Amino acid sequence: MKNLVLILIIPLFFLVGCSGGNGGKNEKNVYAIIPAPLSLSEMPGKFSFREKSTIVLSPMNESTRFSADFLASLVKNATGYELQIKEGTKAPNGSILMAVDTSVKNPEGYTLTVSKGKIVVKAGSPAGMFYAVQTIRQLMPPEVEKPFSGQPVNLSVPCCEIKDEPRFVYRGMHLDVGRHMFPVETIKRYIDLLAMHKFNYFHWHLTEDQGWRIEIKKYPRLTEVGAFRKETIVGHAGRKPQVFDGGFYTQDEVREIVKYAASKFITVIPEIEMPGHSLAALASYPELSCTGGPFEVGTKWGIFEDVYCAGKEETFKFLEDVLSEVIELFPSKYIHIGGDECPKTRWKKCPLCQKRIREEGLKDENELQSYFIRRIEKFLVSKGRKLIGWDEILEGGLAPEATVMSWRGVAGGIEAAKQNHDVIMTPTRYFYLDYYQTEPDNEPLAIGGYVPLETVYSFDPRFEELTEEQHKHILGVQGNVWTEYISTPEHLEYMACPRMFAISEVAWTPASKKDFEDFLARFGV
Ligand code: ACM
Ligand code: ZN
């Protein structure tokens, strides 16, 4: 019961509590911005939105209009006021000026000046403008998140001067929908949380041993067969038979989510796992395996020995067909192809895999994995895309242009950066949000591990082993949420928050400005 209460209450607390906390009477100004901005000067007094407040755009174009509409919708939701939006260069008293200013060089940067009489936002790009509005949103009292009840609401923003831009160009959160399927509405809410905290990538882990979650027109069995498992483990050890579990996203739903994310300046990176973690695909098309099957969609968690056969041409034909449909759906320059945890057991015994090793002059099965990834990379590059893989893709040699996601610690990422490859850091010890966040006895069942908020917050991707030049290859960081033990939207949010907020600060805020006590204070803890 305690767990259930925690699960239900804590996300509500964060959704409301993290966005300001300056609601009471006689309150002082509160600057509860997460991630903390590059620079913030606090000033006395507040700007209050009034029914007659106007938003002035200089100039009015698609990008300023977009963020103005967003701000107006926040104010309308909370107060019922319909703010007027018009073009102009000057902000009269009581108004909000949103001006394109190309002197703001960082493409995600902005400046925000709040005085009692007006708010002035300047940004060089639509993303910067959008992030400025997210900051204004967090500076408002929690009432900004509540629909207007008919009671007057004083929506105010404390006076300040903010100059802001991100530390890293890649600020990501991942979600595994293979182990458990989550509804479109949950994915959108997850994207909302990301956008509020200035993340710009959503890594959507769409295929797994336990479920294939994306409709592929050319291979309908992937979702007819591969999207459902006949039962699932309940608890770490026990089994409850016949818990039928599954589902998938239609291509229309995928488009809807990609568009929704883009409207919040978030790029969705699809992950199609290969050569391992592919049992759901093999259950659908067993001829793509080394043994020919038959297989069933995974009902347990772990690593399975049946993987795509690297010796068969049909495997590459299939994957290129799948990726072609994926590329049509996802404008992201990055396509994630997994590459992790691929046992070589079947390849060692498979005549076709062994033939490939001989014919390609490969040394062993690690080099066969490298052959596999290089071949897929060549295909992606021919389509104008870039390959991302987990750090196992280093084994047997990196594909020439691959970006490495370092998860088994930071060593893989450091090695990749030394080889002049781009890197995203997502080490288990800091950024695996499926791990316990407090003592296991107080928590809903999780996969294991222990990654409390302070540990997440403490990560800093600077390494003695790397030169300044090599550090430039570290594009940023990402939190991962694997869902073997997470099956409801409430539990997902409980695991993701508040740790994703700590990751947002690792990703956005300069290390010199980070302060864990201050971070907690911004929650009102
Ligand atoms: C992973 O956690 N297997 C990338
Ligand atoms: Zn084989």
Coordinates of C-alpha atoms and ligand atoms in Angstrom, one line a residue:
M1 CA 0.0 0.0 0.0
K2 CA 2.8 2.4 0.9
N3 CA 4.4 1.7 -2.5
L4 CA 1.2 2.4 -4.2
V5 CA 0.8 5.7 -2.4
L6 CA 4.3 6.7 -3.2
I7 CA 3.8 5.8 -6.9
L8 CA 0.7 7.9 -7.1
I9 CA 1.7 10.9 -5.0
I10 CA 5.3 11.5 -6.0
P11 CA 4.8 12.2 -9.7
L12 CA 2.0 14.6 -8.9
F13 CA 4.3 16.4 -6.4
F14 CA 7.0 16.8 -9.0
L15 CA 4.7 17.9 -11.8
V16 CA 3.3 20.6 -9.6
G17 CA 6.2 21.2 -7.2
C18 CA 9.0 21.4 -9.7
S19 CA 7.4 24.2 -11.6
G20 CA 7.9 27.0 -9.2
G21 CA 6.7 26.6 -5.7
N22 CA 6.2 30.3 -5.2
G23 CA 2.4 30.1 -4.8
G24 CA 1.8 31.1 -1.1
K25 CA 1.1 34.5 0.4
N26 CA 4.0 36.7 1.6
E27 CA 6.3 34.6 -0.4
K28 CA 9.7 35.7 -1.6
N29 CA 10.6 35.3 -5.2
V30 CA 11.5 31.7 -6.1
Y31 CA 13.7 30.8 -9.0
A32 CA 13.0 27.1 -9.2
I33 CA 14.4 26.5 -12.7
I34 CA 15.5 23.0 -13.6
P35 CA 17.9 22.6 -15.4
A36 CA 19.6 25.7 -13.7
P37 CA 20.5 28.3 -16.3
L38 CA 23.9 29.5 -17.3
S39 CA 23.4 32.7 -15.4
L40 CA 20.6 34.2 -13.3
S41 CA 20.4 37.5 -11.6
E42 CA 17.6 37.7 -9.1
M43 CA 15.8 41.0 -8.7
P44 CA 13.0 42.2 -6.4
G45 CA 9.4 42.3 -7.6
K46 CA 7.3 40.4 -10.0
F47 CA 5.6 40.6 -13.4
S48 CA 1.9 39.6 -13.3
F49 CA -0.1 38.4 -16.2
R50 CA -3.3 40.4 -16.6
E51 CA -6.3 39.9 -18.8
K52 CA -5.0 42.8 -21.0
S53 CA -1.4 41.6 -21.3
T54 CA -0.3 41.3 -24.9
I55 CA 2.5 39.3 -26.5
V56 CA 4.5 41.4 -29.0
L57 CA 6.5 39.6 -31.7
S58 CA 9.5 41.1 -33.4
P59 CA 9.0 40.0 -36.1
M60 CA 5.9 37.8 -36.3
N61 CA 7.0 34.7 -38.1
E62 CA 6.4 31.0 -37.7
S63 CA 9.0 30.5 -35.0
T64 CA 8.1 33.4 -32.8
R65 CA 4.4 32.7 -33.3
F66 CA 4.8 29.1 -32.2
S67 CA 6.3 30.0 -28.8
A68 CA 3.9 32.9 -28.3
D69 CA 1.0 30.5 -28.9
F70 CA 2.6 28.1 -26.4
L71 CA 2.9 30.9 -23.7
A72 CA -0.6 32.1 -24.4
S73 CA -2.0 28.6 -24.0
L74 CA -0.2 28.2 -20.6
V75 CA -1.7 31.4 -19.4
K76 CA -5.1 30.6 -20.8
N77 CA -5.2 27.2 -19.2
A78 CA -4.4 28.6 -15.8
T79 CA -6.3 31.9 -15.9
G80 CA -8.8 31.8 -18.7
Y81 CA -7.2 35.0 -20.2
E82 CA -6.9 35.1 -24.0
L83 CA -3.7 37.1 -24.5
Q84 CA -3.5 39.1 -27.6
I85 CA -0.6 38.3 -29.9
K86 CA 0.6 41.0 -32.3
E87 CA 3.6 42.2 -34.3
G88 CA 5.7 45.1 -33.1
T89 CA 9.2 46.2 -31.9
K90 CA 8.4 47.8 -28.5
A91 CA 6.8 46.2 -25.5
P92 CA 4.3 48.5 -23.8
N93 CA 3.8 48.2 -20.1
G94 CA 2.3 44.9 -19.1
S95 CA 3.4 43.1 -22.3
I96 CA 5.7 40.3 -23.2
L97 CA 8.2 41.0 -26.1
M98 CA 9.6 38.0 -28.0
A99 CA 12.3 39.2 -30.3
V100 CA 14.5 37.3 -32.8
D101 CA 18.0 38.4 -32.0
T102 CA 20.8 36.8 -34.0
S103 CA 23.4 38.0 -31.5
V104 CA 22.2 35.1 -29.4
K105 CA 24.6 32.7 -31.0
N106 CA 23.8 29.4 -29.4
P107 CA 21.0 27.8 -31.5
E108 CA 19.3 26.7 -28.3
G109 CA 20.2 29.8 -26.2
Y110 CA 18.1 32.7 -25.1
T111 CA 18.0 35.7 -22.8
L112 CA 15.1 36.5 -20.6
T113 CA 14.5 39.8 -18.7
V114 CA 11.6 40.0 -16.4
S115 CA 10.8 43.4 -14.8
K116 CA 7.7 44.5 -13.1
G117 CA 6.4 46.2 -16.2
K118 CA 7.3 43.6 -18.9
I119 CA 9.0 40.5 -20.0
V120 CA 11.6 40.5 -22.8
V121 CA 12.7 37.3 -24.5
K122 CA 15.5 37.2 -27.1
A123 CA 16.6 34.2 -29.0
G124 CA 18.3 33.5 -32.3
S125 CA 16.2 30.4 -33.1
P126 CA 12.8 28.8 -32.6
A127 CA 14.3 26.3 -30.1
G128 CA 15.8 29.1 -27.9
M129 CA 12.5 30.9 -27.9
F130 CA 10.7 27.7 -26.8
Y131 CA 13.2 27.1 -24.0
A132 CA 12.7 30.7 -22.8
V133 CA 9.0 29.9 -22.5
Q134 CA 9.7 26.7 -20.6
T135 CA 11.8 28.8 -18.2
I136 CA 9.0 31.3 -17.8
R137 CA 6.7 28.4 -17.1
Q138 CA 8.9 27.1 -14.3
L139 CA 9.2 30.6 -12.8
M140 CA 5.4 30.8 -12.5
P141 CA 3.6 29.4 -9.4
P142 CA 2.3 25.8 -9.6
E143 CA -1.1 27.0 -10.5
V144 CA 0.2 27.4 -14.0
E145 CA -0.2 23.6 -14.4
K146 CA -3.8 23.5 -13.1
P147 CA -6.8 24.2 -15.4
F148 CA -8.7 27.4 -14.5
S149 CA -11.3 26.7 -11.9
G150 CA -13.2 30.0 -12.1
Q151 CA -11.3 31.4 -9.1
P152 CA -9.0 34.3 -10.0
V153 CA -5.3 33.2 -10.3
N154 CA -2.3 35.5 -9.9
L155 CA 0.1 34.2 -12.5
S156 CA 3.3 36.0 -11.8
V157 CA 7.0 35.7 -12.8
P158 CA 9.7 36.9 -10.4
C159 CA 11.9 39.7 -11.8
C160 CA 15.3 38.5 -13.1
E161 CA 17.8 38.5 -15.8
I162 CA 18.7 35.2 -17.4
K163 CA 21.2 34.3 -20.0
D164 CA 21.0 30.6 -20.9
E165 CA 22.3 28.0 -23.2
P166 CA 23.0 24.3 -23.0
R167 CA 26.3 22.7 -22.1
F168 CA 25.7 19.7 -24.4
V169 CA 24.1 19.4 -27.8
Y170 CA 22.7 15.9 -27.0
R171 CA 20.4 15.7 -24.0
G172 CA 18.5 12.5 -24.1
M173 CA 16.1 10.2 -22.4
H174 CA 15.4 6.6 -23.5
L175 CA 12.3 4.5 -23.1
D176 CA 12.1 0.7 -23.6
V177 CA 8.6 -0.2 -24.9
G178 CA 9.7 -3.7 -25.9
R179 CA 9.5 -5.2 -22.4
H180 CA 6.2 -3.4 -21.7
M181 CA 4.1 -1.5 -24.1
F182 CA 2.9 2.0 -23.2
P183 CA 0.0 3.9 -24.7
V184 CA 0.5 6.8 -27.1
E185 CA -0.8 9.1 -24.4
T186 CA 1.9 8.0 -22.0
I187 CA 4.6 8.5 -24.6
K188 CA 3.3 12.1 -25.2
R189 CA 3.3 12.8 -21.4
Y190 CA 6.9 11.5 -21.2
I191 CA 7.8 13.8 -24.1
D192 CA 6.1 16.7 -22.2
L193 CA 8.3 16.0 -19.2
L194 CA 11.4 15.9 -21.4
A195 CA 10.5 19.2 -23.1
M196 CA 9.9 20.9 -19.7
H197 CA 13.4 20.0 -18.8
K198 CA 15.0 21.0 -22.1
F199 CA 15.9 17.5 -23.3
N200 CA 16.2 17.4 -27.1
Y201 CA 16.3 13.7 -27.9
F202 CA 13.9 10.9 -27.1
H203 CA 15.5 7.5 -27.8
W204 CA 12.6 5.1 -28.4
H205 CA 13.6 1.4 -27.9
L206 CA 11.1 -0.2 -30.2
T207 CA 12.2 -3.8 -30.7
E208 CA 13.1 -6.5 -28.2
D209 CA 13.1 -10.2 -27.5
Q210 CA 9.8 -9.7 -25.7
G211 CA 8.1 -7.5 -28.3
W212 CA 8.3 -5.9 -31.7
R213 CA 6.4 -2.6 -31.3
I214 CA 6.5 -0.8 -34.7
E215 CA 4.3 -1.7 -37.6
I216 CA 6.3 -2.6 -40.7
K217 CA 4.1 -2.9 -43.8
K218 CA 6.4 -5.3 -45.7
Y219 CA 6.6 -7.7 -42.8
P220 CA 3.2 -7.9 -41.1
R221 CA 4.1 -10.9 -38.9
L222 CA 6.4 -8.7 -36.9
T223 CA 3.4 -7.2 -35.2
E224 CA 0.9 -10.1 -35.8
V225 CA 3.2 -12.5 -34.0
G226 CA 6.1 -10.5 -32.6
A227 CA 4.1 -7.9 -30.7
F228 CA 2.6 -10.3 -28.3
R229 CA 4.0 -12.7 -25.7
K230 CA 1.9 -15.5 -24.3
E231 CA 3.0 -14.9 -20.7
T232 CA 5.4 -12.9 -18.6
I233 CA 7.3 -13.2 -15.4
V234 CA 5.7 -11.7 -12.4
G235 CA 8.2 -10.8 -9.7
H236 CA 11.9 -11.8 -9.9
A237 CA 11.4 -15.5 -9.5
G238 CA 7.8 -16.5 -9.7
R239 CA 5.8 -17.0 -12.9
K240 CA 2.2 -16.3 -13.5
P241 CA 1.0 -18.2 -16.6
Q242 CA -1.0 -16.8 -19.4
V243 CA -0.6 -13.1 -18.8
F244 CA -1.0 -12.2 -22.4
D245 CA 0.9 -9.0 -23.0
G246 CA 1.7 -6.8 -25.9
G247 CA 0.7 -4.3 -28.5
F248 CA 2.4 -2.1 -31.1
Y249 CA 2.4 1.4 -32.6
T250 CA 0.9 1.8 -36.1
Q251 CA 2.8 3.9 -38.5
D252 CA 0.2 6.6 -38.1
E253 CA 0.8 6.6 -34.4
V254 CA 4.5 6.7 -34.9
R255 CA 4.1 9.7 -37.2
E256 CA 1.8 11.4 -34.6
I257 CA 4.4 10.9 -31.9
V258 CA 7.3 12.1 -34.1
K259 CA 5.3 15.2 -35.0
Y260 CA 4.3 15.8 -31.3
A261 CA 7.9 15.6 -30.2
A262 CA 9.1 17.8 -33.0
S263 CA 6.6 20.5 -31.9
K264 CA 8.6 20.4 -28.6
F265 CA 12.0 20.5 -30.3
I266 CA 12.6 16.9 -29.5
T267 CA 14.0 14.5 -32.1
V268 CA 12.8 10.9 -31.8
I269 CA 15.6 8.4 -32.4
P270 CA 14.2 4.9 -33.2
E271 CA 16.1 1.9 -32.0
I272 CA 15.8 -1.3 -34.1
E273 CA 17.9 -3.9 -32.2
M274 CA 20.3 -6.2 -34.1
P275 CA 21.9 -8.7 -34.2
G276 CA 20.8 -9.7 -30.7
H277 CA 17.7 -9.0 -28.6
S278 CA 15.8 -10.0 -31.7
L279 CA 13.7 -13.0 -30.6
A280 CA 10.4 -11.3 -31.3
A281 CA 11.5 -10.8 -34.9
L282 CA 12.8 -14.4 -35.1
A283 CA 9.5 -15.8 -33.7
S284 CA 7.8 -13.9 -36.7
Y285 CA 10.4 -14.9 -39.3
P286 CA 12.4 -17.9 -38.0
E287 CA 14.2 -18.2 -41.3
L288 CA 16.3 -15.2 -40.3
S289 CA 18.0 -17.2 -37.5
C290 CA 20.9 -19.6 -37.8
T291 CA 18.9 -22.7 -36.8
G292 CA 15.5 -21.9 -38.4
G293 CA 13.6 -22.1 -35.2
P294 CA 10.8 -22.3 -34.3
F295 CA 10.8 -19.6 -31.6
E296 CA 8.3 -17.9 -29.4
V297 CA 8.4 -14.2 -28.3
G298 CA 10.4 -14.0 -25.1
T299 CA 8.5 -14.6 -21.9
K300 CA 11.5 -14.1 -19.6
W301 CA 14.0 -11.3 -19.3
G302 CA 17.7 -11.7 -20.1
I303 CA 20.0 -12.5 -23.1
F304 CA 18.9 -15.0 -25.6
E305 CA 21.2 -17.1 -27.8
D306 CA 19.1 -17.0 -30.9
V307 CA 20.0 -13.9 -32.9
Y308 CA 19.9 -12.9 -36.5
C309 CA 22.1 -15.1 -38.7
A310 CA 25.0 -13.0 -40.0
G311 CA 25.7 -15.5 -42.8
K312 CA 22.4 -15.2 -44.6
E313 CA 21.8 -12.5 -47.2
E314 CA 18.0 -12.6 -46.3
T315 CA 18.9 -11.2 -42.9
F316 CA 20.4 -8.0 -44.5
K317 CA 17.6 -7.8 -47.0
F318 CA 15.0 -7.9 -44.2
L319 CA 16.9 -5.4 -42.0
E320 CA 17.4 -3.0 -44.9
D321 CA 13.6 -3.2 -45.8
V322 CA 12.7 -2.6 -42.2
L323 CA 15.1 0.3 -41.9
S324 CA 13.8 1.8 -45.1
E325 CA 10.3 2.0 -43.6
V326 CA 11.8 3.3 -40.3
I327 CA 13.8 6.0 -42.2
E328 CA 10.5 7.2 -43.9
L329 CA 8.9 7.5 -40.5
F330 CA 11.7 9.2 -38.5
P331 CA 13.4 12.3 -39.8
S332 CA 16.2 11.9 -37.2
K333 CA 19.7 11.9 -38.6
Y334 CA 20.5 9.2 -36.0
I335 CA 19.1 5.7 -36.3
H336 CA 20.0 3.4 -33.3
I337 CA 20.7 -0.2 -34.2
G338 CA 21.3 -1.6 -30.8
G339 CA 24.3 -3.9 -31.1
D340 CA 24.5 -4.8 -27.4
E341 CA 24.5 -8.2 -25.7
C342 CA 24.7 -10.4 -28.8
P343 CA 25.9 -14.0 -27.8
K344 CA 28.0 -15.6 -30.5
T345 CA 26.9 -19.2 -29.6
R346 CA 24.8 -19.8 -32.7
W347 CA 27.2 -18.1 -35.0
K348 CA 30.0 -20.4 -33.8
K349 CA 28.1 -23.4 -35.0
C350 CA 26.3 -22.0 -38.1
P351 CA 27.8 -23.1 -41.4
L352 CA 26.6 -19.9 -43.1
C353 CA 28.1 -17.6 -40.4
Q354 CA 31.4 -19.6 -40.5
K355 CA 31.4 -19.3 -44.3
R356 CA 30.9 -15.6 -44.1
I357 CA 33.9 -15.4 -41.6
R358 CA 36.1 -17.3 -44.1
E359 CA 35.0 -15.4 -47.2
E360 CA 35.3 -12.0 -45.6
G361 CA 38.7 -12.8 -44.1
L362 CA 37.3 -12.1 -40.6
K363 CA 39.2 -13.3 -37.5
D364 CA 36.4 -14.4 -35.3
E365 CA 32.7 -13.9 -34.3
N366 CA 33.5 -10.5 -32.9
E367 CA 34.7 -9.4 -36.3
L368 CA 31.6 -10.9 -37.7
Q369 CA 29.5 -8.7 -35.5
S370 CA 31.6 -5.8 -36.7
Y371 CA 31.0 -6.9 -40.3
F372 CA 27.3 -6.9 -39.5
I373 CA 27.2 -3.4 -38.1
R374 CA 29.5 -1.9 -40.8
R375 CA 27.2 -3.3 -43.4
I376 CA 24.2 -1.8 -41.8
E377 CA 26.0 1.5 -41.3
K378 CA 26.9 1.6 -45.0
F379 CA 23.2 1.2 -45.8
L380 CA 22.2 4.0 -43.3
V381 CA 24.9 6.3 -44.7
S382 CA 23.6 5.7 -48.2
K383 CA 20.3 7.0 -47.0
G384 CA 21.9 10.1 -45.4
R385 CA 21.6 8.8 -41.8
K386 CA 24.1 8.2 -39.0
L387 CA 24.3 5.0 -37.0
I388 CA 24.3 4.9 -33.2
G389 CA 25.0 1.7 -31.3
W390 CA 25.7 0.5 -27.8
D391 CA 29.3 0.2 -26.8
E392 CA 29.6 -3.4 -27.8
I393 CA 29.9 -2.2 -31.4
L394 CA 33.5 -1.4 -30.5
E395 CA 34.2 -5.1 -30.3
G396 CA 35.8 -6.4 -33.5
G397 CA 36.3 -2.8 -34.7
L398 CA 34.0 0.3 -34.9
A399 CA 32.1 1.1 -38.1
P400 CA 33.7 4.1 -39.7
E401 CA 31.2 6.8 -38.7
A402 CA 29.4 5.2 -35.8
T403 CA 28.3 7.1 -32.7
V404 CA 28.8 5.1 -29.5
M405 CA 26.4 5.0 -26.6
S406 CA 28.5 4.1 -23.6
W407 CA 26.4 2.1 -21.1
R408 CA 28.7 -0.5 -19.5
G409 CA 30.4 2.3 -17.7
V410 CA 32.4 5.1 -19.4
A411 CA 35.4 3.1 -20.8
G412 CA 33.7 2.3 -24.1
G413 CA 32.9 5.9 -24.6
I414 CA 36.4 7.1 -23.7
E415 CA 37.8 4.5 -26.1
A416 CA 35.5 5.7 -28.9
A417 CA 36.3 9.3 -28.3
K418 CA 40.0 8.4 -28.6
Q419 CA 39.2 6.9 -31.9
N420 CA 37.6 10.2 -32.9
H421 CA 34.0 8.8 -32.8
D422 CA 31.1 10.7 -31.3
V423 CA 29.9 9.5 -27.9
I424 CA 26.8 9.7 -25.7
M425 CA 27.4 8.8 -22.1
T426 CA 24.7 6.7 -20.4
P427 CA 26.6 4.6 -17.8
T428 CA 24.5 2.2 -15.7
R429 CA 26.0 3.4 -12.4
Y430 CA 24.6 6.9 -13.0
F431 CA 21.9 6.9 -15.6
Y432 CA 20.0 3.6 -15.4
L433 CA 16.7 4.7 -14.1
D434 CA 15.3 1.2 -13.9
Y435 CA 17.6 0.7 -10.9
Y436 CA 16.5 1.3 -7.3
Q437 CA 16.4 4.9 -6.2
T438 CA 16.3 4.3 -2.4
E439 CA 16.6 1.2 -0.3
P440 CA 14.8 -1.7 -2.1
D441 CA 12.6 -2.4 1.0
N442 CA 10.9 1.0 0.4
E443 CA 10.5 0.6 -3.3
P444 CA 8.4 -1.2 -5.8
L445 CA 10.2 -4.2 -7.3
A446 CA 13.0 -3.1 -9.7
I447 CA 15.6 -5.0 -11.7
G448 CA 18.3 -4.3 -9.1
G449 CA 21.1 -1.8 -8.8
Y450 CA 21.1 1.4 -6.8
V451 CA 21.2 4.8 -8.4
P452 CA 19.9 7.5 -6.0
L453 CA 19.2 11.0 -7.1
E454 CA 22.5 12.4 -5.8
T455 CA 24.5 9.8 -7.7
V456 CA 22.7 10.7 -10.9
Y457 CA 23.3 14.4 -10.3
S458 CA 27.0 13.9 -9.6
F459 CA 28.0 12.6 -13.0
D460 CA 30.3 14.8 -15.0
P461 CA 31.5 13.6 -18.4
R462 CA 35.1 15.0 -18.1
F463 CA 37.9 12.5 -18.2
E464 CA 41.6 12.7 -17.5
E465 CA 42.3 10.3 -20.4
L466 CA 40.9 12.6 -23.0
T467 CA 42.3 15.7 -24.6
E468 CA 40.2 18.9 -25.2
E469 CA 39.9 17.8 -28.8
Q470 CA 38.7 14.3 -27.9
H471 CA 36.2 15.8 -25.3
K472 CA 34.5 17.5 -28.2
H473 CA 33.3 14.0 -29.3
I474 CA 31.3 13.7 -26.1
L475 CA 28.0 15.0 -27.5
G476 CA 26.1 14.6 -24.2
V477 CA 24.3 12.3 -21.9
Q478 CA 21.2 10.2 -21.7
G479 CA 19.1 8.5 -19.0
N480 CA 17.7 5.0 -19.8
V481 CA 14.5 3.5 -18.6
W482 CA 14.3 -0.3 -19.2
T483 CA 10.9 -1.7 -18.4
E484 CA 11.2 -5.3 -17.5
Y485 CA 9.8 -4.4 -14.1
I486 CA 7.8 -1.3 -15.1
S487 CA 4.4 -2.0 -16.6
T488 CA 2.2 1.0 -15.8
P489 CA 2.4 4.7 -16.7
E490 CA 2.4 5.7 -13.0
H491 CA 5.3 3.4 -12.2
L492 CA 7.2 4.6 -15.3
E493 CA 6.9 8.2 -14.1
Y494 CA 7.9 7.2 -10.6
M495 CA 11.1 5.7 -11.8
A496 CA 11.9 8.4 -14.3
C497 CA 11.2 11.4 -12.0
P498 CA 12.9 13.1 -10.4
R499 CA 16.1 11.4 -11.6
M500 CA 15.5 12.6 -15.2
F501 CA 15.5 16.2 -13.8
A502 CA 19.0 15.6 -12.4
I503 CA 20.1 14.3 -15.8
S504 CA 18.7 17.4 -17.4
E505 CA 21.0 19.5 -15.2
V506 CA 24.0 17.3 -16.0
A507 CA 23.2 17.8 -19.7
W508 CA 22.4 21.5 -19.7
T509 CA 24.0 23.3 -16.8
P510 CA 27.8 24.1 -16.7
A511 CA 29.6 21.9 -14.1
S512 CA 30.7 25.1 -12.2
K513 CA 27.0 26.0 -11.6
K514 CA 25.9 22.6 -10.4
D515 CA 25.0 22.3 -6.7
F516 CA 23.0 19.3 -5.4
E517 CA 21.7 21.1 -2.3
D518 CA 20.5 24.0 -4.4
F519 CA 19.0 21.5 -6.9
L520 CA 17.0 20.0 -4.0
A521 CA 15.9 23.4 -2.8
R522 CA 14.5 24.2 -6.2
F523 CA 12.1 21.3 -5.7
G524 CA 11.2 22.9 -2.4
V525 CA 12.6 19.8 -0.5
Ligands
ACM1 C1 21.7 -2.3 -22.4 O1 21.4 -1.9 -21.3 N1 21.7 -3.5 -22.7 C2 22.1 -1.3 -23.5
ZN2 ZN 24.1 -18.0 -39.0

